[in-house]
Coordinates of C-alpha atoms in Angstrom, one line a residue:
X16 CA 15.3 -14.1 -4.5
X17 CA 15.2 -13.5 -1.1
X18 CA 16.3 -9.6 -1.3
X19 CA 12.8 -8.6 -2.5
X20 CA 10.7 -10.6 0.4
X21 CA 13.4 -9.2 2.8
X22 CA 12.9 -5.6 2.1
X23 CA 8.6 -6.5 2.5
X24 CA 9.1 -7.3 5.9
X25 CA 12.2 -4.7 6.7
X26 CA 9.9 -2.2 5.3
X27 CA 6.1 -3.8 6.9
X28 CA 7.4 -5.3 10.3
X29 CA 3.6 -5.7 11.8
X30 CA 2.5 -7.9 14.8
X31 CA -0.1 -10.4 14.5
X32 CA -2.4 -10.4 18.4
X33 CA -5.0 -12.8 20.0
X34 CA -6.8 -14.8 16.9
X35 CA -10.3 -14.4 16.5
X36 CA -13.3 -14.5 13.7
X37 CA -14.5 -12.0 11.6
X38 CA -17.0 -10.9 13.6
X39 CA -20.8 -10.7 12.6
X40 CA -22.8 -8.8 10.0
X41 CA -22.4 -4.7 10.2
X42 CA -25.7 -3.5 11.8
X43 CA -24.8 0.2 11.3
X44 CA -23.1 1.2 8.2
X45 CA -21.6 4.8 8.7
X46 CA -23.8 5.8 5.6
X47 CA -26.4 4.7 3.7
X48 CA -25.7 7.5 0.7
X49 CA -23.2 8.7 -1.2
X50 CA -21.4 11.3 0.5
X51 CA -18.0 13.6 0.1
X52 CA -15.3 13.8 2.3
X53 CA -14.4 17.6 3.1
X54 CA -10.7 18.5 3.5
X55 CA -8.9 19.2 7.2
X56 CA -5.5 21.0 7.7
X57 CA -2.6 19.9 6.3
X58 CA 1.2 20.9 7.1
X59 CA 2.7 23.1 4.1
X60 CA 6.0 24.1 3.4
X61 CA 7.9 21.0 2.8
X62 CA 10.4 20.4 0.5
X63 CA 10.0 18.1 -2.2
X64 CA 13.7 17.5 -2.6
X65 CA 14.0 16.8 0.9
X66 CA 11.4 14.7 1.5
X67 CA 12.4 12.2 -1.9
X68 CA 16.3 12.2 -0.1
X69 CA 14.6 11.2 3.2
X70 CA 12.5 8.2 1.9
X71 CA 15.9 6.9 0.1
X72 CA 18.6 7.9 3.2
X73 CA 16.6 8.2 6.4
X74 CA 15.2 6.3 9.2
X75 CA 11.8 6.5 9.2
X76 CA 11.6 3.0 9.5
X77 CA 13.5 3.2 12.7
X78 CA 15.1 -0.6 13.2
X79 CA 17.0 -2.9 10.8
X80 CA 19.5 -5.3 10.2
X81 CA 23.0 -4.4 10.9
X82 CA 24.4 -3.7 7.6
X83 CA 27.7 -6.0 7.6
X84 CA 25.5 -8.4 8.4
X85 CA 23.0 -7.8 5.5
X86 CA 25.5 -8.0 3.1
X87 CA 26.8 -11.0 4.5
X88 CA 23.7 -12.9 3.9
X89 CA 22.7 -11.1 0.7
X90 CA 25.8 -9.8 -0.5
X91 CA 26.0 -6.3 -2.6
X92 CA 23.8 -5.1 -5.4
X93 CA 23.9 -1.7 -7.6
X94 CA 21.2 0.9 -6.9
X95 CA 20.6 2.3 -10.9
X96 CA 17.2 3.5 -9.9
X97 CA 17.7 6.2 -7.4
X98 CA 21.5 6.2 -8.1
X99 CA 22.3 6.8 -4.4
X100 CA 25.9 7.3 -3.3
X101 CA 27.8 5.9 0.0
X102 CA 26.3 2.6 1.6
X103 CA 23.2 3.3 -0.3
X104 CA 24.7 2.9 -3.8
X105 CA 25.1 -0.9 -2.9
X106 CA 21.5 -1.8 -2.2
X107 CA 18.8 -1.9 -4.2
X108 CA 16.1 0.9 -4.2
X109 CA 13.7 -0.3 -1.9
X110 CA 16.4 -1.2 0.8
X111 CA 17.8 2.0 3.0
X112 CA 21.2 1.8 4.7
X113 CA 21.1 4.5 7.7
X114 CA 22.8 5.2 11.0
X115 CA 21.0 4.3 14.5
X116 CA 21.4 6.4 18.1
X117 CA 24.6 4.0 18.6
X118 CA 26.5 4.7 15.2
X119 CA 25.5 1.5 14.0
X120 CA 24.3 1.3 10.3
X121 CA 21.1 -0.5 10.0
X122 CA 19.6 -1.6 6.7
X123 CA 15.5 -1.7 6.5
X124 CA 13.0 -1.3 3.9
X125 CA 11.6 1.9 2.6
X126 CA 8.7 3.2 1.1
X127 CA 9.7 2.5 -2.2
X128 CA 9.1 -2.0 -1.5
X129 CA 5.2 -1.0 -2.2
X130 CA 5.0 2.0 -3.7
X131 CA 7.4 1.8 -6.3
X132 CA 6.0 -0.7 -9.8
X133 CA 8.1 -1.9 -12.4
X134 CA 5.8 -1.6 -16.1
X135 CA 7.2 -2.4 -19.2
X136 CA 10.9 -2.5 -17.9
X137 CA 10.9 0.2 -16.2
X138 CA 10.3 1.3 -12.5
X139 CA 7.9 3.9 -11.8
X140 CA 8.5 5.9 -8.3
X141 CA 4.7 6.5 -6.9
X142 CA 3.0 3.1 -8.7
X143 CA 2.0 0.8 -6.7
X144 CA 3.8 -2.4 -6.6
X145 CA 1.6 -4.9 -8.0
X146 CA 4.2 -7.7 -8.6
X147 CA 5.0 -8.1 -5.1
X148 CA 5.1 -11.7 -3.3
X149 CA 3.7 -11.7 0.3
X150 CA 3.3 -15.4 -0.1
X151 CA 6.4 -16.8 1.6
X152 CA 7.2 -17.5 5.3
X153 CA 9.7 -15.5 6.0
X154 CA 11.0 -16.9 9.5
X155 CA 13.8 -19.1 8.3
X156 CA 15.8 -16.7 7.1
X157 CA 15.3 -14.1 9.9
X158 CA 15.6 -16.9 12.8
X159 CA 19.1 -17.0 11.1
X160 CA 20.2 -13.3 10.8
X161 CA 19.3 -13.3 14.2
X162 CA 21.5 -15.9 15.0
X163 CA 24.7 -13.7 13.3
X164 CA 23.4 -11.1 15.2
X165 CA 23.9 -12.3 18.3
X166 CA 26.8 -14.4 17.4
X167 CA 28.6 -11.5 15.7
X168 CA 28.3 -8.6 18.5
X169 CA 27.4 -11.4 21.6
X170 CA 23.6 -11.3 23.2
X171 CA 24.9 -8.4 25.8
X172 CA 25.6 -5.9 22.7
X173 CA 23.7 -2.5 22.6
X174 CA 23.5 -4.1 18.7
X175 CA 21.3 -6.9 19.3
X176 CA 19.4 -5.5 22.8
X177 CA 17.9 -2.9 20.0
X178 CA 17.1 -5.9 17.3
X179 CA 16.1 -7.9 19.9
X180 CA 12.7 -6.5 20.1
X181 CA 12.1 -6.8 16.7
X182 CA 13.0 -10.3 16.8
X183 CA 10.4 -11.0 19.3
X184 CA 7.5 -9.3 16.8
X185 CA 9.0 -11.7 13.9
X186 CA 8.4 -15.0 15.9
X187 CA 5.0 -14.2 15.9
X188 CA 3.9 -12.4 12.6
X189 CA 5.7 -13.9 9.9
X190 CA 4.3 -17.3 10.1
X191 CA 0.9 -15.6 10.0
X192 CA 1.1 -12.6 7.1
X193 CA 1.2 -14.8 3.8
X194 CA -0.9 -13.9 1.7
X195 CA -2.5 -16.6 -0.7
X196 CA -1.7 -15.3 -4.1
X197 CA 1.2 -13.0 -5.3
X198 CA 0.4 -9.4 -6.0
X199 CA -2.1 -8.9 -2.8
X200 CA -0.1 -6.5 -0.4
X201 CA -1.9 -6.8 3.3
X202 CA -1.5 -2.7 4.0
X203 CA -4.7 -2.7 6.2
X204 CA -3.5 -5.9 8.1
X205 CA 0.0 -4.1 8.3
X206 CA -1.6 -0.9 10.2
X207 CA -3.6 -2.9 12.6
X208 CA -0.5 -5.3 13.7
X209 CA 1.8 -2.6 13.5
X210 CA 0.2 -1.3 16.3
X211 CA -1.3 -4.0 19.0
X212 CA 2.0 -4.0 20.6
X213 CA 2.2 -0.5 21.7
X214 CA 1.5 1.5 24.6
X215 CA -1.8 4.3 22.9
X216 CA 0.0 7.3 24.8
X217 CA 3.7 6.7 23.7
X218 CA 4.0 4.4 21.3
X219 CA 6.8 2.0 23.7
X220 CA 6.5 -1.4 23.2
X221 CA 4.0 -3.6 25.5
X222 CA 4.2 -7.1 26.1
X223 CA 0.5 -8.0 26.0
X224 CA -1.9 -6.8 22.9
X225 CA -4.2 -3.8 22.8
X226 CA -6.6 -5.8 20.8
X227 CA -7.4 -8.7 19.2
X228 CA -6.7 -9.4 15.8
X229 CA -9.2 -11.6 13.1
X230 CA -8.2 -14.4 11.7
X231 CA -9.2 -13.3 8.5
X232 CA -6.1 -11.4 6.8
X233 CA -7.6 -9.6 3.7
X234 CA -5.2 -8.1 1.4
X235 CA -5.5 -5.0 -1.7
X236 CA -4.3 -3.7 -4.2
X237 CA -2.0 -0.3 -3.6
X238 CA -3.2 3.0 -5.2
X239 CA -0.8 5.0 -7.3
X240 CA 1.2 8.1 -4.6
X241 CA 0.3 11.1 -7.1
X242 CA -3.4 10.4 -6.2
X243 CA -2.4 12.0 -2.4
X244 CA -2.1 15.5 -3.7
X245 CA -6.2 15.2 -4.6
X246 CA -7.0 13.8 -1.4
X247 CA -9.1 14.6 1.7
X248 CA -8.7 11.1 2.9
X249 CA -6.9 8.0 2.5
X250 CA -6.7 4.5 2.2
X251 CA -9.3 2.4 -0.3
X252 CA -12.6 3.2 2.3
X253 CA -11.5 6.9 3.0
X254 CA -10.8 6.0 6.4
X255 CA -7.4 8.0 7.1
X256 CA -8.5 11.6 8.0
X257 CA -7.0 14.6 9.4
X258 CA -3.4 15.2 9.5
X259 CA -1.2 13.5 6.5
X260 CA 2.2 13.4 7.4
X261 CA 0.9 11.2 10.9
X262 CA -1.3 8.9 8.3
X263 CA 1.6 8.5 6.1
X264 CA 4.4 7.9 8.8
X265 CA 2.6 5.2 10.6
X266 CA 5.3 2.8 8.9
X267 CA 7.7 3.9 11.2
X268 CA 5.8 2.2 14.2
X269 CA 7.4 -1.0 13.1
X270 CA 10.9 -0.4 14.3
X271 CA 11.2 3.3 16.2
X272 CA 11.7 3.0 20.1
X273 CA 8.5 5.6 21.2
X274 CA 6.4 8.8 20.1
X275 CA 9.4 11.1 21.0
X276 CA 11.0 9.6 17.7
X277 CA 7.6 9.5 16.0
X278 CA 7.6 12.9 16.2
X279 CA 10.8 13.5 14.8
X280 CA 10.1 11.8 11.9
X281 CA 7.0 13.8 11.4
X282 CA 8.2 16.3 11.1
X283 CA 10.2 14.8 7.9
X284 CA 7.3 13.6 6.8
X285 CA 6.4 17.3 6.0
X286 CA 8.6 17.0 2.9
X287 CA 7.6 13.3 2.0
X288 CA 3.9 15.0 1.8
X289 CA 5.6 18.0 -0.3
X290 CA 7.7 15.3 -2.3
X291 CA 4.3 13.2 -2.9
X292 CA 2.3 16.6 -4.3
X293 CA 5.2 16.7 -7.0
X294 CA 4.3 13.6 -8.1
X295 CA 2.7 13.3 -11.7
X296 CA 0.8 10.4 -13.1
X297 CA 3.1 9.0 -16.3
X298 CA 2.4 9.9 -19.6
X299 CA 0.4 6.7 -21.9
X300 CA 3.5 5.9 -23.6
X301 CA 1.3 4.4 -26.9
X302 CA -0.5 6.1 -29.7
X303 CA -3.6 7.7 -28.8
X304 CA -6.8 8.1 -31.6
X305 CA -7.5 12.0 -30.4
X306 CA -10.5 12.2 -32.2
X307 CA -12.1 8.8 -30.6
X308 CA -10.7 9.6 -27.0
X309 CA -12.7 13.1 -27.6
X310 CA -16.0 11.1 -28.3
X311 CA -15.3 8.8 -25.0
X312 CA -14.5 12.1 -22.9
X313 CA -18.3 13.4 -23.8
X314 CA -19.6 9.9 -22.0
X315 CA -17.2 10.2 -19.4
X316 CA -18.2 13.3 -18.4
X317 CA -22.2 11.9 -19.0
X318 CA -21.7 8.9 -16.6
X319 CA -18.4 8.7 -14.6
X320 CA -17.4 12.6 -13.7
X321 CA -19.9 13.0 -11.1
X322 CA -17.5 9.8 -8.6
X323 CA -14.3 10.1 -10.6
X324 CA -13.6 14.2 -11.1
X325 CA -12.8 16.4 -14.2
X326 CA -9.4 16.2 -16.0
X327 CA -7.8 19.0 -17.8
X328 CA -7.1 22.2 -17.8
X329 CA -9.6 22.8 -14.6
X330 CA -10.0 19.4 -12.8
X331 CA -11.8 18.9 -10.0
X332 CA -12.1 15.8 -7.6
X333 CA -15.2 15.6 -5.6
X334 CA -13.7 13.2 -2.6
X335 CA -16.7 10.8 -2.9
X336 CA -17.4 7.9 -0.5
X337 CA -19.4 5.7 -2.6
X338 CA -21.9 3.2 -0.3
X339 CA -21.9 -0.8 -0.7
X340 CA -25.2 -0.9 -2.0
X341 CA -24.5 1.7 -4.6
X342 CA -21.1 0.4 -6.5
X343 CA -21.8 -3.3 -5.4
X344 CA -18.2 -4.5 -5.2
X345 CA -17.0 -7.2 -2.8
X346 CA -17.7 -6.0 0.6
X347 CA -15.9 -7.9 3.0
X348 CA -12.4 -5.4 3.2
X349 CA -14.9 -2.2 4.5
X350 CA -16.9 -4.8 6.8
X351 CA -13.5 -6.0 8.1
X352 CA -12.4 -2.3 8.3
X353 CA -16.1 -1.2 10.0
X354 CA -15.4 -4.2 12.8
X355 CA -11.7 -3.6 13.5
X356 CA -11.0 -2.7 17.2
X357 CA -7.8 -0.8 15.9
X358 CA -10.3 2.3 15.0
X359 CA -11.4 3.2 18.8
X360 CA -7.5 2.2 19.4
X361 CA -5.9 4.6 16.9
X362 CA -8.2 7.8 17.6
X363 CA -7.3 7.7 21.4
X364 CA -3.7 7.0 20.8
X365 CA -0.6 9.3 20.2
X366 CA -2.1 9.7 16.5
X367 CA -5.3 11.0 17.1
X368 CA -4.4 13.2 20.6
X369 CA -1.3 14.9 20.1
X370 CA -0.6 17.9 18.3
X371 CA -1.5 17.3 14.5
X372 CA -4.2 14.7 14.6
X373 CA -5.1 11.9 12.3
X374 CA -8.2 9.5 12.6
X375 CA -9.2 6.8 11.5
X376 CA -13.0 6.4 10.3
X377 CA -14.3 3.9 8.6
X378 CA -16.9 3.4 6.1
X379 CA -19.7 1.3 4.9
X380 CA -18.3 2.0 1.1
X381 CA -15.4 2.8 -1.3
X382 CA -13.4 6.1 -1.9
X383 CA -14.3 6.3 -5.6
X384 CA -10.8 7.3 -6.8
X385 CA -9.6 9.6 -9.3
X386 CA -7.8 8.4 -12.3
X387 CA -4.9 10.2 -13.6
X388 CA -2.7 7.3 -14.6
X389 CA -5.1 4.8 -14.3
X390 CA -3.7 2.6 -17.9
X391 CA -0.5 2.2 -15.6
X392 CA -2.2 1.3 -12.6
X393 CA -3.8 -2.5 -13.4
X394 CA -5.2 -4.6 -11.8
X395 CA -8.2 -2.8 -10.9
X396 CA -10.7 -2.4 -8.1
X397 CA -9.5 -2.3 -4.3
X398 CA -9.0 -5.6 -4.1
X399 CA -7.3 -6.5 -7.9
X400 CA -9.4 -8.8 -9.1
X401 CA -9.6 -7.4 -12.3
X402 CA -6.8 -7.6 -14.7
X403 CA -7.5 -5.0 -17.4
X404 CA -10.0 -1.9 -17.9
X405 CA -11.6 -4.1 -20.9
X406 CA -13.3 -6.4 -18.2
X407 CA -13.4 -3.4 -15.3
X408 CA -15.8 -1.8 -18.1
X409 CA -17.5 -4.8 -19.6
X410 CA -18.5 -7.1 -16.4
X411 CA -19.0 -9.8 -18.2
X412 CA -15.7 -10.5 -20.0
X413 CA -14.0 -10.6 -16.0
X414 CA -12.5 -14.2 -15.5
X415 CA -13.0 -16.5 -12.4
X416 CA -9.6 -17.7 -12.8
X417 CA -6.6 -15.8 -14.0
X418 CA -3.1 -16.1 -14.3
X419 CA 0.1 -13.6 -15.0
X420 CA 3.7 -13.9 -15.6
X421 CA 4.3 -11.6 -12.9
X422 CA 6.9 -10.1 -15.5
X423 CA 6.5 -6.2 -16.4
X424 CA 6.8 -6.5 -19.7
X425 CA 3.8 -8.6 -20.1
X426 CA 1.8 -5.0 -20.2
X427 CA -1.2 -4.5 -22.5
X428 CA -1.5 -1.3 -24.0
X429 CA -4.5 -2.3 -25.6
X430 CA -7.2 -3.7 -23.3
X431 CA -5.0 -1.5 -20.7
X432 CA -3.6 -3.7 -18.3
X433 CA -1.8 -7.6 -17.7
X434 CA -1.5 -9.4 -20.3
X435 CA -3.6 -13.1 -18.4
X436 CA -4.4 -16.2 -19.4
X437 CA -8.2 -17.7 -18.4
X438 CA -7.8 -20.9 -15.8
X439 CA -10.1 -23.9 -14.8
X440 CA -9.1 -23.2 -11.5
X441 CA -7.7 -20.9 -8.5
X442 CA -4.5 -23.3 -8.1
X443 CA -1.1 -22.0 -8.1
X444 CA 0.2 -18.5 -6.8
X445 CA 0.3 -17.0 -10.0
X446 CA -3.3 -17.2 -10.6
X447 CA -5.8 -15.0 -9.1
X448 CA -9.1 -16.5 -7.5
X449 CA -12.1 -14.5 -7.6
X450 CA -14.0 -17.0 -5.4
X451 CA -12.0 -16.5 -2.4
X452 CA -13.8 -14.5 0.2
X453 CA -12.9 -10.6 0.0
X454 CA -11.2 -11.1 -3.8
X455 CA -14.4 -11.0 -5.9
X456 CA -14.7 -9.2 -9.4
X457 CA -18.2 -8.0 -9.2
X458 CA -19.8 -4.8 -8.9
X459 CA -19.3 -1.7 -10.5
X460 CA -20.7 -2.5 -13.3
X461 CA -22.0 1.2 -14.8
X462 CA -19.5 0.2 -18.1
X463 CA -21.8 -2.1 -19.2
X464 CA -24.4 -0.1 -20.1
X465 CA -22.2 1.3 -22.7
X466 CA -22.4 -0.1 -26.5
X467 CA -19.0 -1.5 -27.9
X468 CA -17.7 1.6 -29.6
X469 CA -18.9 3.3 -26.7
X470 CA -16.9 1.6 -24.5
X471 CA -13.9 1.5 -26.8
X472 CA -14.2 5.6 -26.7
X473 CA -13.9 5.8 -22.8
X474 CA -11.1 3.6 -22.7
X475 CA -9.1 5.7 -25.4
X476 CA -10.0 8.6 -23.2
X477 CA -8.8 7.0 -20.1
X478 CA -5.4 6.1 -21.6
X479 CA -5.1 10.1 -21.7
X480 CA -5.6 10.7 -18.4

């Protein structure tokens, strides 16, 4: 059991600062309107190939566990989803086995422990991992690899003086990163943390914080990968701009030494970006009624085309920032984002300076995303709430309570999306809470103004896309 909540925090090693509240109201939303994001520069010329072999082989991640030393506590596994050969072939896919500056072989998490799903049996390279448990404490077990560690290779080793840093970070965070329900991945948390324990020009660790951290630790859902390829920003409010490869490498500040390795894996992040614009949304593996999916593309293209984009043989995605007020779902992640100190942080740092820029700009709103894949891609909305695109298109039929198995068969092909039973109450792991402040179902409620068969048509549509 413990192999999966391993790899979360091998993969998201973050640091949690100085506590404090979610600080007031937002005064000053960036916008009041609707407004499109135009695109900046990106790097071209990456390989695809390349950058798929680097997310399963290399070290972007930077730090891990000694390997001998993984296996000890976890012992071996077979890799028969990336079917990787050497050290590799004995973990599973979202573990990476690579070698460090002193010849060491480290094992860490990769991309693949959140942006890899499993639906209906099978996993799905790209989806984003909605079964994934950040609801255990996870210090235990890493106060006593550290212990083998040092009792393996002695406290004076070159092996443990580079996981000793690490170790210090996991004293603090992992008490403080569980989230309350399974499936709620805290990515924004993850950034912020990642980064209050290093220097803004280098990257090198510092002992005291570069800001302080709220209390308040709100988590999301993860959007599919092949989305990047339409993007001119990420991230749920639009928030990452400018260059890619730095926005999409920022994992990598959770175990490398300084910027002088950020940079070099940058520069592999060129063919990660290549690898991720190869990506294509799976195919609905059901029966689709053509004729009916034709009537709910006409009312698709009447109400939802002008946020969501065109499909087909010419699409276009217009890269739409839609305002609070205007889509009226549950605010509190872009008023977190709008008072995080990590912005000013970030846009001074190595990131935003140095050659390549990235930024990070928050807004008032909600990226309004577009929707190739979306049957695979349940639960909806940024935050999850909602388990199917029945009740994401008919407000009304959303429960308060809900519950899954949490196993990926339990797929509905139907109402598109989990298969959930309805709950008196928010108890339990296993069931969601829409109550909880920054998990609410409301808002975007423009499905309801369609009739039955109306709605009926736009979800066989949507099954196409």
């Amino acid at each position: 059991m413990y192999k999966r909540y391993l790899s979360v925090f091998l993969g998201l090693i973050f640091l949690f600062a100085c506590k404090s509240s979610l600080k007031g109201p937002i005064t000053s939303p960036q916008s009041k309107n609707i407004y499109r994001v135009f695109p900046s520069q990106q790097q071209e010329g990456g390989d695809a190939q390349r950058g798929l072999d680097y997310i399963s082989y290399g070290d972007a991640v930077g730090n891990g566990v000694p390997l001998d030393i993984f296996n000890r506590f976890f012992g071996k596994s077979q890799d028969t989803v990336l079917n990787r050969e050497g050290d590799n072939s004995h973990l599973p896919y979202f573990f990476t086995a690579f070698e460090s500056s002193s010849k060491e072989m480290l094992v860490s998490g990769n991309c693949f422990t959140c942006h890899a799903g499993e639906l209906n049996g099978k996993v799905v390279l790209g989806l984003g991992n909605s079964l994934g448990d950040f609801t255990r404490n996870m210090k235990p077990p890493f106060d006593i690899i550290a212990w083998m560690i040092k009792r393996k290779y002695g406290k004076d080793s070159e092996v443990w003086k580079n996981y000793e840093e690490q170790h210090k970070w996991y004293q603090q965070v992992l008490p403080a990163i569980v989230m309350p329900k399974l499936g709620i991945n805290p990515a924004f948390r993850i950034e912020e943390a990642s980064l209050a324990f290093r220097n803004p020009d280098d990257l090198s660790f510092k002992e005291e914080a570069n800001y302080s951290i709220p209390e308040l630790a709100i988590g999301t859902d993860v959007p599919p990968l092949w989305h990047v390829k339409k993007k001119n920003a990420l991230y749920f409010n639009g928030s990452g701009r400018g260059d890619f490869t730095k926005l999409l490498m920022q994992v990598s500040v959770l175990g490398i030494h300084d910027s002088t390795a950020a940079r070099e894996v940058q520069q592999n992040f060129k063919d990660v970006l290549a690898w991720l614009e190869s990506l294509e949304a799976p195919k609905y593996p059901g029966e689709i009624d053509q004729e009916l999916a034709l009537q709910g593309k006409q009312l698709f293209i009447d109400n939802c085309e002008k946020c969501h984009g065109t499909y087909g043989k010419r699409p276009y995605y217009p890269n739409k920032i839609i305002p609070i007020h205007e889509v009226k779902t549950d605010s509190i992640y872009a008023q977190y984002a709008m008072n995080s100190e990590i912005f000013d942080w970030y846009n001074e740092s190595w990131f935003g300076k140095s050659a390549d820029p990235a930024q990070l700009i928050p807004s008032y709103g909600y990226m309004a995303p577009p929707l190739d894949g979306i049957w695979a891609t349940a639960p909806y909305l940024h935050n999850g709430s909602v388990p199917n695109l029945e009740s994401l298109l008919e407000s009304s039929k959303r429960p308060t309570y809900w519950s899954r198995s949490f196993k990926s068969t339990d797929y509905d092909l139907e109402a598109v999306g989990w298969k959930f039973s309805v709950e008196n109450n928010g108890q339990g792991k296993k069931t969601y809470d829409t109550s909880m402040l920054g998990y609410g179902n409301y808002g975007h409620t423009f499905g309801d103004e369609f009739s039955p068969k109306e709605r009926k048509a736009v979800i066989e549509y949507l099954k196409s896309l």
